[in-house]
Amino acid sequence: MISEHPIIVANWKMNTTLADAIIIASSVRKALEEMHHVEVILCPEFVWLYPVKEKLSKFPLSNLKIGAQNISQFDNGSYTGEISAQMIKNLVQFVILGHSERISNFDEDENTTNKKIKLALDHDIYPIVCVGERTKSETSVTFVVNKLKRILKTISHEEYQNILIAYEPIWAIGTDKEAESDYVDEVAKKIKEELSDDLKVLYGGSVDSENASNYLIHRHIDGLLVGRASLKAREFVEICSLANGGCDDIG
Ligand code: PGA
């Protein structure tokens, strides 16, 4: 089940060595021992999924999960180099789908993302579905909501409780130009109103420990998807701690 606590996703993209992955994962795990009001999902590169899982499963924490960054749109067959949902379903609980870097660098379209969402759900993996507009001038709540509706077409409403949405304005990713938190809250609210209250909506795009709280205080924003700042263990732990409420659980 998807947590009711704030959710913080680390998207390491294609940036870590095995040693980096293990160091960040171990530091986050250690810090999370004291945090009980936040759910963290680490998304390593495919090849580090197994070693990271091995490392974390020695001392498992219920609020630390592993996600993949992509899956194939096909379930199996002659697709050289692809990795299917069924291959990783025992390694991960989540998968990031439809990230803008898949769209801009690998020509993924809404239909492809839709197929991947279905496959993930078929294999009991929770999809983290990314959606956002390309340019600031395209920015409109309606644009984002309509795009999401197309991506989720054919996905039954009962499945919405098993899906996380990451609202990621593409112009805010990797740019240090994060979106206005009031606007993000408005988008999140509209997504819930138009699609379902069951959907949890995260924000992603140049999140760091300086701006994370701006989003987390908003009622309709359920968490954050963090790229660059998730590669620095201390910085990422700080974001997790802000989401946790900045306090240790003593209960
Ligand atoms: P960023 O990446 O935090 O480095 O902007 C976010 C993302 O790609 O989801």
PDB file of N, CA, C and O in Angstrom, residues 39 56 66 68 78 149 151 229:
ATOM      1  N   GLU A  39       8.057   8.449   3.931  1.00  0.00           N
ATOM      2  CA  GLU A  39       8.325   7.221   3.156  1.00  0.00           C
ATOM      3  C   GLU A  39       9.329   7.600   2.079  1.00  0.00           C
ATOM      4  O   GLU A  39       9.141   8.587   1.374  1.00  0.00           O
ATOM      5  N   LEU A  56      20.170  -3.176   1.663  1.00  0.00           N
ATOM      6  CA  LEU A  56      19.092  -2.681   2.525  1.00  0.00           C
ATOM      7  C   LEU A  56      18.358  -3.813   3.231  1.00  0.00           C
ATOM      8  O   LEU A  56      17.820  -3.630   4.319  1.00  0.00           O
ATOM      9  N   ILE A  66      12.410   0.539  -2.679  1.00  0.00           N
ATOM     10  CA  ILE A  66      13.269   0.654  -3.867  1.00  0.00           C
ATOM     11  C   ILE A  66      12.378   0.750  -5.110  1.00  0.00           C
ATOM     12  O   ILE A  66      11.351   0.073  -5.211  1.00  0.00           O
ATOM     13  N   ALA A  68      12.499   1.314  -9.627  1.00  0.00           N
ATOM     14  CA  ALA A  68      13.297   1.349 -10.854  1.00  0.00           C
ATOM     15  C   ALA A  68      13.015   2.677 -11.565  1.00  0.00           C
ATOM     16  O   ALA A  68      12.093   3.407 -11.184  1.00  0.00           O
ATOM     17  N   SER A  78      11.667 -10.853 -27.999  1.00  0.00           N
ATOM     18  CA  SER A  78      12.920 -10.470 -28.669  1.00  0.00           C
ATOM     19  C   SER A  78      13.074  -8.957 -28.673  1.00  0.00           C
ATOM     20  O   SER A  78      12.814  -8.296 -29.683  1.00  0.00           O
ATOM     21  N   LYS A 149      -4.746  12.777 -18.092  1.00  0.00           N
ATOM     22  CA  LYS A 149      -5.928  11.950 -18.425  1.00  0.00           C
ATOM     23  C   LYS A 149      -5.612  11.055 -19.631  1.00  0.00           C
ATOM     24  O   LYS A 149      -6.002   9.886 -19.661  1.00  0.00           O
ATOM     25  N   ILE A 151      -2.621   9.991 -20.550  1.00  0.00           N
ATOM     26  CA  ILE A 151      -1.643   8.971 -20.145  1.00  0.00           C
ATOM     27  C   ILE A 151      -2.328   7.847 -19.363  1.00  0.00           C
ATOM     28  O   ILE A 151      -1.992   6.675 -19.501  1.00  0.00           O
ATOM     29  N   ALA A 229      19.700  16.575  -6.118  1.00  0.00           N
ATOM     30  CA  ALA A 229      19.916  16.664  -4.663  1.00  0.00           C
ATOM     31  C   ALA A 229      19.829  15.290  -3.985  1.00  0.00           C
ATOM     32  O   ALA A 229      20.157  15.171  -2.806  1.00  0.00           O
TER      33      ALA A 229
END
